[in-house]
Coordinates of C-alpha atoms and ligand atoms in Angstrom, one line a residue:
X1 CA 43.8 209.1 27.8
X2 CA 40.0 208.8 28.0
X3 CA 39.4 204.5 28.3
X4 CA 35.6 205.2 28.2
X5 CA 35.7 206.5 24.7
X6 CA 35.9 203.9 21.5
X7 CA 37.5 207.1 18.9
X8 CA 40.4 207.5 21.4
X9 CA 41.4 203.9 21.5
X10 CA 40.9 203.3 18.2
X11 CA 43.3 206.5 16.7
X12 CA 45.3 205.0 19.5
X13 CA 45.2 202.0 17.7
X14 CA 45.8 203.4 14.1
X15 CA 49.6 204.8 15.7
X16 CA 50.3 201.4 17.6
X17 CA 53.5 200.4 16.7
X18 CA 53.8 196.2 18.0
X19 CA 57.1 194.2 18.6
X20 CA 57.1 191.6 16.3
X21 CA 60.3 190.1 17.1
X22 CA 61.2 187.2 19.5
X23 CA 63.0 187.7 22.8
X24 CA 65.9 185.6 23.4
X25 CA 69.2 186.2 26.0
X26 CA 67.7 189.9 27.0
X27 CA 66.8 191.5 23.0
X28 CA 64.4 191.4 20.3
X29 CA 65.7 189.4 17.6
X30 CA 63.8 188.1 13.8
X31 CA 63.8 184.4 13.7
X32 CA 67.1 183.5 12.7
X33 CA 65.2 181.8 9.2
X34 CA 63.8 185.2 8.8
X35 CA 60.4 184.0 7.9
X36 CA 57.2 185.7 9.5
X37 CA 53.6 185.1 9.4
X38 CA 50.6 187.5 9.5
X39 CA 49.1 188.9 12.9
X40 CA 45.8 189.5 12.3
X41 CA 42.9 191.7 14.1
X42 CA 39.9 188.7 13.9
X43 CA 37.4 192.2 14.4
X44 CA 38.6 193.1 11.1
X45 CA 40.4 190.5 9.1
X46 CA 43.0 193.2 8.7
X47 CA 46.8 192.5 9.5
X48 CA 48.1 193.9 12.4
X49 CA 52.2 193.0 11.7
X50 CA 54.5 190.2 10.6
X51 CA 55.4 188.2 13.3
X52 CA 59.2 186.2 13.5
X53 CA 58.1 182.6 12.9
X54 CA 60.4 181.1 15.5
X55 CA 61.5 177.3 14.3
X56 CA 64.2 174.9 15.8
X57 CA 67.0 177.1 15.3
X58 CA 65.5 179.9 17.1
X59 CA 63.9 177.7 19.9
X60 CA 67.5 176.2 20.9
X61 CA 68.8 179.5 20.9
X62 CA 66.4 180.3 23.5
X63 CA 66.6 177.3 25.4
X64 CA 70.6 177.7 25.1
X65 CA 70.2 181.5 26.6
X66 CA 67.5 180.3 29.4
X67 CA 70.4 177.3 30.5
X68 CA 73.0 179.3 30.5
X69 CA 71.2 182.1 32.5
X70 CA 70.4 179.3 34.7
X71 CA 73.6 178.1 35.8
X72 CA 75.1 181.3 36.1
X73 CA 72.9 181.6 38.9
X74 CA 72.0 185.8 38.5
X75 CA 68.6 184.6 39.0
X76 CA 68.1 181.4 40.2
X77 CA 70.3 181.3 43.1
X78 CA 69.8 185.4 43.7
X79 CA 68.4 186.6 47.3
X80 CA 65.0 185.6 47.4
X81 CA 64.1 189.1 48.7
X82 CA 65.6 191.3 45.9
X83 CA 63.9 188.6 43.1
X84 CA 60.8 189.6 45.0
X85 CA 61.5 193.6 44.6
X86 CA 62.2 193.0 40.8
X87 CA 59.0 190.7 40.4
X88 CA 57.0 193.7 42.3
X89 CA 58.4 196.2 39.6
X90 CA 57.5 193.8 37.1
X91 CA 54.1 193.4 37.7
X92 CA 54.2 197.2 38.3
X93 CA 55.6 197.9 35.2
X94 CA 52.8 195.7 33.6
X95 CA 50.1 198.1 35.2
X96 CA 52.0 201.2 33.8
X97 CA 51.4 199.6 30.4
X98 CA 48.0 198.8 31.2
X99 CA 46.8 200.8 28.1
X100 CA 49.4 199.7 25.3
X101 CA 48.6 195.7 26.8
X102 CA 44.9 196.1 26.9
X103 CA 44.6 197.6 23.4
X104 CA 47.6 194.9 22.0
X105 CA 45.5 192.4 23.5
X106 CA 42.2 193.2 21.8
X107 CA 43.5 194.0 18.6
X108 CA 45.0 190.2 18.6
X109 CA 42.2 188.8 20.1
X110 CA 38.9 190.8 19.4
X111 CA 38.6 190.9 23.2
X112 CA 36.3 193.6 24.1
X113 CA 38.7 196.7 25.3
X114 CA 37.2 197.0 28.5
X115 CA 37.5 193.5 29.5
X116 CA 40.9 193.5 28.3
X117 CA 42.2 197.1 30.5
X118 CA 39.7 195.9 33.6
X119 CA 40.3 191.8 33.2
X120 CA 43.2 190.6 31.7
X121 CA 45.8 193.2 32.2
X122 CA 45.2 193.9 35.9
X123 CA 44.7 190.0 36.4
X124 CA 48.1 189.7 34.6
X125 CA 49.9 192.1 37.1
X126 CA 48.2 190.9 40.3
X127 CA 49.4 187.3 39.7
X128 CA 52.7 188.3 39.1
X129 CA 53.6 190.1 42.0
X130 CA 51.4 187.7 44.5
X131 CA 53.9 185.1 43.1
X132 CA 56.8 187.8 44.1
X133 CA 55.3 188.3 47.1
X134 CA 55.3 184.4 47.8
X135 CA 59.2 183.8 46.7
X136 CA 60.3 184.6 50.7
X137 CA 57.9 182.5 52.2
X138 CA 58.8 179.3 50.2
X139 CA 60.2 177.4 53.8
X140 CA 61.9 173.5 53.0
X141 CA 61.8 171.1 56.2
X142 CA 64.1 169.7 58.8
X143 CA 63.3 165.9 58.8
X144 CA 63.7 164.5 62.5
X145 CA 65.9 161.6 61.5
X146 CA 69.3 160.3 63.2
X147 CA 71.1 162.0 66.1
X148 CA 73.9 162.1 64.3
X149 CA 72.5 163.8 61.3
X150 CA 70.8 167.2 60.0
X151 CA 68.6 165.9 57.8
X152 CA 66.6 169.0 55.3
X153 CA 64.1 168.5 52.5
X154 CA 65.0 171.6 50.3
X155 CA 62.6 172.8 47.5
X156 CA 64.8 173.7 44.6
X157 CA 63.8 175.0 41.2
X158 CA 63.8 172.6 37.9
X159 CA 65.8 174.6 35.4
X160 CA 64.5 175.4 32.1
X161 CA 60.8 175.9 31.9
X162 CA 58.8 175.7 28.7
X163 CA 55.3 177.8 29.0
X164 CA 53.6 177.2 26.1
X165 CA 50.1 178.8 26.2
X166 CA 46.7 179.5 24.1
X167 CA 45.3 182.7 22.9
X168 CA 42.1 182.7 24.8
X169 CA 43.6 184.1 27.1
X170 CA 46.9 185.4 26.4
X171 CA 48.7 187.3 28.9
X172 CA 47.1 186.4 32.0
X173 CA 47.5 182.5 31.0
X174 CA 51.3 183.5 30.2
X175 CA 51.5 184.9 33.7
X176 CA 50.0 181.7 35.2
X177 CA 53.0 179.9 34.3
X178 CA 55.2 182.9 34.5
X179 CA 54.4 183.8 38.3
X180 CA 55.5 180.6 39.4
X181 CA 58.0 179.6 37.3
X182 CA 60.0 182.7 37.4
X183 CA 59.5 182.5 41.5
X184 CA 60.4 179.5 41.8
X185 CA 63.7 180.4 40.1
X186 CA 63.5 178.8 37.0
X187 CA 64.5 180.4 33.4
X188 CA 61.8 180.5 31.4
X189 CA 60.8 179.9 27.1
X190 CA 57.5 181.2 26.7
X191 CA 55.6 180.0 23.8
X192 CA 52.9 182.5 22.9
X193 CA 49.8 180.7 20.8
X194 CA 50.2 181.8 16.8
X195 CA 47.2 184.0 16.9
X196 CA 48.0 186.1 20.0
X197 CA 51.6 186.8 20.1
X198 CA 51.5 190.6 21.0
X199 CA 51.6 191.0 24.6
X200 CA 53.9 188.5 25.5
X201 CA 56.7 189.7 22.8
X202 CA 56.1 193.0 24.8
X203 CA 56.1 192.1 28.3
X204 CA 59.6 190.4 28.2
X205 CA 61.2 193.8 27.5
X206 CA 59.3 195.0 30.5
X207 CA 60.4 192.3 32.4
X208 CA 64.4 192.8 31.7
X209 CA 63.6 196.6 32.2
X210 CA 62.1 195.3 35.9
X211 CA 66.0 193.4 36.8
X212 CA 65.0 190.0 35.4
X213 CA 68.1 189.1 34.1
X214 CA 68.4 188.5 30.0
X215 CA 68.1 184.7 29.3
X216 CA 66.1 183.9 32.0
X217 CA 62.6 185.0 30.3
X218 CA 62.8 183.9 26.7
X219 CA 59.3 184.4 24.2
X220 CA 59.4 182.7 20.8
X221 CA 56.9 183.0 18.7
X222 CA 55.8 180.5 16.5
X223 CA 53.3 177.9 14.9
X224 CA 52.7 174.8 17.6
X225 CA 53.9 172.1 14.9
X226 CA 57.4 174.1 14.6
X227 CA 58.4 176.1 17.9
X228 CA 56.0 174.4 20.4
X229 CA 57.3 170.8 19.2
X230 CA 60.9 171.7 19.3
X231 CA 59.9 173.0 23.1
X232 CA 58.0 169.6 23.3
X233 CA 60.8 167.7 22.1
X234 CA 64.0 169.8 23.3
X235 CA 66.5 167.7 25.6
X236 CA 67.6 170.7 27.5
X237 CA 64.1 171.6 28.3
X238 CA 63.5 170.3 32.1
X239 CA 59.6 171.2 32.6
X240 CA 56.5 172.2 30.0
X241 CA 53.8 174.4 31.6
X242 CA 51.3 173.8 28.6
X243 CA 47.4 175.2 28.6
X244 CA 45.4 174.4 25.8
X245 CA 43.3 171.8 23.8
X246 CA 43.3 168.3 24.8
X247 CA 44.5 166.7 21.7
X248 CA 47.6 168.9 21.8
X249 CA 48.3 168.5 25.4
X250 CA 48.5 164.5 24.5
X251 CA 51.2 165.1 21.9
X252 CA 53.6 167.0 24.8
X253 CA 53.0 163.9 26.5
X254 CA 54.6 161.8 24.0
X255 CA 56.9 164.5 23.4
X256 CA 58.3 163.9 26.5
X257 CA 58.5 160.2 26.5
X258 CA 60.7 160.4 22.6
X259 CA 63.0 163.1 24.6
X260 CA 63.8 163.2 27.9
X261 CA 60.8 162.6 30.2
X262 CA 60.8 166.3 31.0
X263 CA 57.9 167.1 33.3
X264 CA 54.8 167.8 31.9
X265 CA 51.6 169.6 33.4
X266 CA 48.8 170.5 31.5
X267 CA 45.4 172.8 31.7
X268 CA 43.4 171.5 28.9
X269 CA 39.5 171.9 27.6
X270 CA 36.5 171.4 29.4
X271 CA 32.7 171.3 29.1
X272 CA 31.6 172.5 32.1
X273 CA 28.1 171.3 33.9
X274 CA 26.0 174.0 35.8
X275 CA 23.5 172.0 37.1
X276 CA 20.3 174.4 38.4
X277 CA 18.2 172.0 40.2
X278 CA 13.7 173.4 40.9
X279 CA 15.3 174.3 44.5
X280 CA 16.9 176.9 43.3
X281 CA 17.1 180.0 45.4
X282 CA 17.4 182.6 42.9
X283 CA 16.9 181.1 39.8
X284 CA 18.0 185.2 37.9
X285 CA 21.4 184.7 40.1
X286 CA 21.5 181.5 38.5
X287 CA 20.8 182.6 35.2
X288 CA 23.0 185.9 35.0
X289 CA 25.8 183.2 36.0
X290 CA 24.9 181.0 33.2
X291 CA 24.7 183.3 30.7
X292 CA 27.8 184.8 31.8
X293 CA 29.5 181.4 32.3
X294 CA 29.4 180.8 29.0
X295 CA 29.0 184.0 26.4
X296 CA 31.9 185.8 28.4
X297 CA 35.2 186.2 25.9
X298 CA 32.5 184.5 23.6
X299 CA 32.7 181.6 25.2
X300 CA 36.9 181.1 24.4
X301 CA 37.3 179.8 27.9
X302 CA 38.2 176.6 29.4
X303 CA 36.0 176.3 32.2
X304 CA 33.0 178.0 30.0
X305 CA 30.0 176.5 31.4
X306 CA 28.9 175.3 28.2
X307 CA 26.3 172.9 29.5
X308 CA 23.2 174.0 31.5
X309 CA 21.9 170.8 32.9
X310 CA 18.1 172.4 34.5
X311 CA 15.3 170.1 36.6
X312 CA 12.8 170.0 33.8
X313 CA 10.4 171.9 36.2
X314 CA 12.1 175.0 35.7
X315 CA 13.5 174.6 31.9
X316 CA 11.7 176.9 29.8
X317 CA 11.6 179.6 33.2
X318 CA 15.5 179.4 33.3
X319 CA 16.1 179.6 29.6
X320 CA 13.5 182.8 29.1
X321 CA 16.1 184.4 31.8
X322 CA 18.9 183.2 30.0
X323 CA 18.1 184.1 26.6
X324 CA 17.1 187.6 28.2
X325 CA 20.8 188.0 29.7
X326 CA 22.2 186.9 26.2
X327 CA 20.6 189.6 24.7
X328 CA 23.0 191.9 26.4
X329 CA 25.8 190.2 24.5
X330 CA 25.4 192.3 21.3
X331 CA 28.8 191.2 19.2
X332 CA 30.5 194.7 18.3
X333 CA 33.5 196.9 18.1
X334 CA 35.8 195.3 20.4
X335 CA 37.4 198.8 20.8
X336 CA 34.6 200.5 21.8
X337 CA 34.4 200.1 25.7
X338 CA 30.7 199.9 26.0
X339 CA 30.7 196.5 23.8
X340 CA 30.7 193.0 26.2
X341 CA 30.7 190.3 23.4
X342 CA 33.8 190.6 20.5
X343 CA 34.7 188.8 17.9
X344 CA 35.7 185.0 17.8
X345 CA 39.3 184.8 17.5
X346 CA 40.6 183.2 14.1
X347 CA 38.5 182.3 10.8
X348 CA 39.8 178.7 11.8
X349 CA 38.0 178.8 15.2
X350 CA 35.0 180.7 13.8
X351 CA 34.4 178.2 10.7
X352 CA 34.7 175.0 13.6
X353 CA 32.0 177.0 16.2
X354 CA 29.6 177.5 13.1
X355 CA 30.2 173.6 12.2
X356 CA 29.2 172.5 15.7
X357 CA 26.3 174.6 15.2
X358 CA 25.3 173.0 12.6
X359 CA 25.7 169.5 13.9
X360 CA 23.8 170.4 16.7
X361 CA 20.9 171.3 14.4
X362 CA 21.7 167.8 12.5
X363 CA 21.7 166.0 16.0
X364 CA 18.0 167.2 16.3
X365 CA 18.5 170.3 18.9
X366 CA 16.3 172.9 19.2
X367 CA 18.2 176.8 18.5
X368 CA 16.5 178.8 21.1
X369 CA 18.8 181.4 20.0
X370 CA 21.5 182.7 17.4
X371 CA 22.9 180.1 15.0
X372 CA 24.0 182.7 12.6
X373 CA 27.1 184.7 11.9
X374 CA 26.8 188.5 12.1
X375 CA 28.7 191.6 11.7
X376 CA 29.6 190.1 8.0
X377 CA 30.5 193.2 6.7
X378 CA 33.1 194.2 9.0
X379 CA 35.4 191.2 7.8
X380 CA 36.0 190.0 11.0
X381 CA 34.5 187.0 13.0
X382 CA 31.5 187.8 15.0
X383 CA 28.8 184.8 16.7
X384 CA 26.0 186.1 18.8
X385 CA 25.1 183.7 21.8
X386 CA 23.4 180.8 20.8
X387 CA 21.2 178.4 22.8
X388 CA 20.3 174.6 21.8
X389 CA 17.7 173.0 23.7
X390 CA 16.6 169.8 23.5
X391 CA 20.3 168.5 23.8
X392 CA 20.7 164.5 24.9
X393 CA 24.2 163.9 26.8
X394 CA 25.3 161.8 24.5
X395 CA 25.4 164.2 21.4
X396 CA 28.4 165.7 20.0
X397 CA 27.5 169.4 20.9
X398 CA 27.0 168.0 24.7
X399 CA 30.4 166.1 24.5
X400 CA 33.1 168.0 22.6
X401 CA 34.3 171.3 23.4
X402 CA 33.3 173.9 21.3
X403 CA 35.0 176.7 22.5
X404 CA 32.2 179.5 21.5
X405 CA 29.4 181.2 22.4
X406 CA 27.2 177.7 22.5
X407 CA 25.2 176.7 25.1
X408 CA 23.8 173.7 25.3
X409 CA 21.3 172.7 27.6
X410 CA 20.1 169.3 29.1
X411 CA 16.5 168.9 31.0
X412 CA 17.0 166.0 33.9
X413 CA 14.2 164.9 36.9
X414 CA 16.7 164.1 39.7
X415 CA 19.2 165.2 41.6
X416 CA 21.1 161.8 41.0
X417 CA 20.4 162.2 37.0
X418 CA 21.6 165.7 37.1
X419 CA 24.8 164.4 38.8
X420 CA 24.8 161.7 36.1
X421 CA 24.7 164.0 33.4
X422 CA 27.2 166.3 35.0
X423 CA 29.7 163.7 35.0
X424 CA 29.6 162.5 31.8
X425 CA 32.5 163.6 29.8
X426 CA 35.8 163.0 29.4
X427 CA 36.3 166.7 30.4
X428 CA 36.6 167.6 34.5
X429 CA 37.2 171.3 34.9
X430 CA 34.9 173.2 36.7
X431 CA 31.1 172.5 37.6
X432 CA 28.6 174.3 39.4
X433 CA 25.2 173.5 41.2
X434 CA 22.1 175.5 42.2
X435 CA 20.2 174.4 45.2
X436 CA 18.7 175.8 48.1
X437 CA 19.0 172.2 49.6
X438 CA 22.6 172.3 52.2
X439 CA 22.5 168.4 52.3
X440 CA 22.4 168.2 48.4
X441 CA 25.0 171.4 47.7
X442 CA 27.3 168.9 50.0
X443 CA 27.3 165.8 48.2
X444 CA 27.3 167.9 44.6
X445 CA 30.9 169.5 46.2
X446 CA 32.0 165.7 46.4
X447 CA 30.7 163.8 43.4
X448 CA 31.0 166.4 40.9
X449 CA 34.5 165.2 38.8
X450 CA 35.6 168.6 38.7
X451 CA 38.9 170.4 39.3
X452 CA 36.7 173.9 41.2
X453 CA 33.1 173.1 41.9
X454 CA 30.9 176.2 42.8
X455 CA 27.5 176.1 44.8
X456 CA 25.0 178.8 43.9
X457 CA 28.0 180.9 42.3
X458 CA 30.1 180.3 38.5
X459 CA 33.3 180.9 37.7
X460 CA 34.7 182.1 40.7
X461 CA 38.3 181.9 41.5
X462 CA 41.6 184.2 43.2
X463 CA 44.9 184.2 43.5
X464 CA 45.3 182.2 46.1
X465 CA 42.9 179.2 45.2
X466 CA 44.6 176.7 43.0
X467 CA 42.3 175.8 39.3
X468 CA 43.0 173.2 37.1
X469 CA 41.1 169.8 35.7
X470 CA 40.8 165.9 36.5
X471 CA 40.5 163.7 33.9
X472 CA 41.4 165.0 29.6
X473 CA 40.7 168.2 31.5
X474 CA 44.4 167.7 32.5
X475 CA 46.5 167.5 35.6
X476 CA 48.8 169.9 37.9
X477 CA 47.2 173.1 39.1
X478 CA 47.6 176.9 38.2
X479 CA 47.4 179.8 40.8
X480 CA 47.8 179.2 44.7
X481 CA 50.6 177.5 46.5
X482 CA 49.9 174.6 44.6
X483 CA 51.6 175.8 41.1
X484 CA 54.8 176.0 42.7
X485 CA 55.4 171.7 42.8
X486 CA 54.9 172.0 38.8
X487 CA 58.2 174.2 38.7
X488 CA 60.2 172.9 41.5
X489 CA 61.1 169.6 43.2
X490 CA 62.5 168.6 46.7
X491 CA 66.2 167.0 47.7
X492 CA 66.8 165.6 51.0
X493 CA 70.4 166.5 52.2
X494 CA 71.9 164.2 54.9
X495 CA 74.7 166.4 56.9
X496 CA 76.5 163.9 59.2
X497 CA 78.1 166.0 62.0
Ligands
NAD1 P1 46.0 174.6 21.2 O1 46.1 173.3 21.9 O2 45.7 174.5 19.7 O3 47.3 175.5 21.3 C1 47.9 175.7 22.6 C2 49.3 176.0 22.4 O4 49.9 174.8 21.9 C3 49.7 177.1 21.4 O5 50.8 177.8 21.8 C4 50.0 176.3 20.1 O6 50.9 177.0 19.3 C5 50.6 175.0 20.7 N1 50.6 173.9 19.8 C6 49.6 173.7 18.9 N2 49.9 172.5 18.2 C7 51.0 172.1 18.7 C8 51.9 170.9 18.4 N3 51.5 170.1 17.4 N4 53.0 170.8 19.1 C9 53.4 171.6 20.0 N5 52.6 172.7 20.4 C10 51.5 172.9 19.7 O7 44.9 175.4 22.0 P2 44.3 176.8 21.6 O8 43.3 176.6 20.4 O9 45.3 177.8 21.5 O10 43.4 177.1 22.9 C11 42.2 176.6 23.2 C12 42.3 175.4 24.1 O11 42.9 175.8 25.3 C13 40.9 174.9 24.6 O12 40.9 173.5 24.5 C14 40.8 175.4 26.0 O13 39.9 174.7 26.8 C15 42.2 175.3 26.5 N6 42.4 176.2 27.7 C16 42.6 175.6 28.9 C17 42.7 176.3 30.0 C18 42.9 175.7 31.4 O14 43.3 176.3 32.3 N7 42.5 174.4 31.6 C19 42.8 177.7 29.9 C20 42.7 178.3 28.7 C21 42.5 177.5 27.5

């Protein structure tokens, strides 16, 4: 099919038939309560399918299927070499679909279509298979202890692993906990988020079609308060992989501690600095990246750099660029590949960005840009980018995550101030600096609080370099090397000879 052209995606879209059931022990299945809730296309307000509302019931089945998988060993003790083959045809198979996800995906979502076929779904398949391709190279150690002794520090794999994931997004944050989790050797229960179920319903049939044998990749839809909680809370359940808000993230924390102090890692919000200091060497470099940082997937993204803290030298000069670049960010048919900026993804998220907007107008910001809703009469969410000036660190709209198109942007006179300002939140993501000064981009690297700091680049990031938070931001690291110690741990075996 043409991907270039928005009438053959969408009469694609009008036949797109989507799974709606969970996957549990190697089949589809409805939830065993057979209750279902509305999938929804946010570009349209229109329902997409009835998904299986997955409860208890349905997550112990999972969990139950995932264990047994486990112990049976088909995967978790299998040749490392042939679960790298099947993880390669995996993430293969995942490219073949590359269509079917990419269009699944922005019909959940609003996600522009092209972002979705060139971003998400190749993203998706690339980390998959570099975590195949990492499952043979996993080495333990030989301890030089006693004479007498062979002393080994094996890494083995946890057991059952929970994912449970947002809908920003879906299947590439899915695949961040899949990659390693599966790799490791684990059996996985993938909790999808409620709005975007689509792709990862779909992608465990591809995966049992790949080898991956059934039980050991498990998706259960369902609400958070239902299936993620029973995840949360399940005493079977050896590890969580969770990414999402901050206030959720707490509650698998306690979840935990009331079950069985089952690991926990989490990848939560952020309200990510770029700091663009009057040195700047390129100050358009610097604002394509901010504008980019933080109206890309309309700003539904962790790291979004959602504060633009600018030498007050340079302020309105940045901001004229910025606002320019925003204008490029026209929100439209997500189906149509030429459109960058799509809808936001629920009514609930859309009615909370609009509230912040508002309280940044109450908190005595200036709107540069935006501030209104538009695309009313498709019946779907839509918020053009919107700049606040003017901001003060300690306002709401500077401290709370928004999780939209909202930029807000603080004026400082120092380098120390700008560092200040940088690293005051209870958020500790990702942070950038522009300077053209080596001695300053240095010390920024070290006394930025941030999981990834960039200098004179945003948003950055590869397979192999690990991303996560300090701080509410959360703790434990997806991607890299460095994902694997959330999914496995190490025994030391003493063989007297
Ligand atoms: P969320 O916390 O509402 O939901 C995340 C997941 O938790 C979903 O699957 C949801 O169903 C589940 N959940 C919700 N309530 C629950 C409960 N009471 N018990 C158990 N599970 C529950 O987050 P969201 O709105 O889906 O996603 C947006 C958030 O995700 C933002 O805060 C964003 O910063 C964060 N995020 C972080 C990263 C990262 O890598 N740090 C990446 C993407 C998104």
């Amino acid at each position: 099919m043409s991907v270039s052209d928005k009438h053959v995606w969408h009469e694609r879209a009008r036949g797109l038939k989507a799974e709606w059931r969970a996957f549990i022990d190697g089949e589809y299945r409805p939830a065993l309560s057979g209750e279902t809730f509305e999938s929804t296309n946010p570009a349209t307000g229109q329902k997409i399918v009835d998904i299986a509302a997955c409860d208890t019931a349905d997550v112990d089945a999972a969990v139950a299927a995932a264990r047994k998988a486990f112990e049976a060993g088909v995967w978790s003790r299998r040749a490392p070499v042939e679960r790298k083959q099947i993880m390669q045809r995996f993430a293969q198979s995942i490219l073949d679909h590359r269509e079917e996800l990419a269009l699944l995906e922005s019909l959940n979502v609003g996600k522009p279509i092209s972002n979705a076929y060139n971003g998400d779904i190749v993203s998706s398949a690339s980390c998959i298979q570099w975590y195949g391709e990492a499952i043979d190279k996993l080495y333990g150690e030989y301890v030089p202890g006693a004479p007498d002794m062979t002393t080994m520090v094996i890494p083995e794999p946890l057991g059952v692993v929970a994912a449970v994931v947002p809908w920003n997004f879906p299947l590439s944050m899915a695949c961040w906990k899949l990659g390693p989790a599966l790799a490791a050797g684990n059996s996985v229960v993938l909790k999808p988020a409620e709005q975007s179920p689509l792709t990862a319903i779909r992608i465990a049939q591809l995966a049992v079609e790949a080898g991956i044998p059934p039980g050991v990749l498990n998706v259960v839809p369902g609400f958070g308060e239902t299936a993620g909680r029973a995840l949360g809370l399940h005493m079977d359940v050896d590890a969580v992989g969770f990414t999402g808000s901050t206030a959720v993230g707490k509650l698998f924390l306690q979840y935990a501690g009331q079950s069985n102090i089952k690991r926990v890692t989490l990848e939560c919000g952020g309200k990510s600095p770029q700091i663009v200091m009057a040195d700047c060497p390129d100050l358009d470099a610097a604002a394509e990246a901010v504008a980019k940082g933080i109206f890309s997937n309309s700003g539904q993204v962790c790291n979004a750099g959602s504060r633009v803290i600018v030498e007050s030298s340079i302020r309105d000069a940045l901001l004229d660029k910025v606002a320019g670049i925003a204008g490029q960010f026209v929100p439209a048919d997500p189906l149509d590949p030429e459109t960058r900026m799509g809808s936001i993804v629920s009514e609930a998220q859309f009615d909370r960005v609009m509230s912040y907007i508002d309280i940044g107008r109450q908190e005595g910001a200036a709107a540069l840009l935006g501030g209104s809703a538009v695309n009313q009469g498709s019946g779907g969410f839509f918020i053009p980018p919107t700049i606040f000036s003017d901001v003060r660190s300690d306002m709401r709209i500077s401290q709370e995550e928004i999780f939209g198109p909202v930029l807000a942007s603080l004026a400082v006179d120092s380098f120390e101030q700008a560092i200040d300002v940088a690293n005051d939140s209870v958020y500790a993501l990702g942070a950038s600096i522009w300077t053209g000064d080596v001695r300053r981009a240095h010390q920024a690297a070290r006394r930025l609080r941030a999981g990834v700091v960039w200098v004179n680049c945003f948003d950055k990031g590869s397979m192999s370099a690990p991303f996560g938070g300090f701080k509410q931001s959360g703790f434990g690291r997806d991607k890299s090397m460095h994902a694997f110690s959330k999914y496995m741990d190490w025994k030391a075996v003493w063989i007297a000879s």
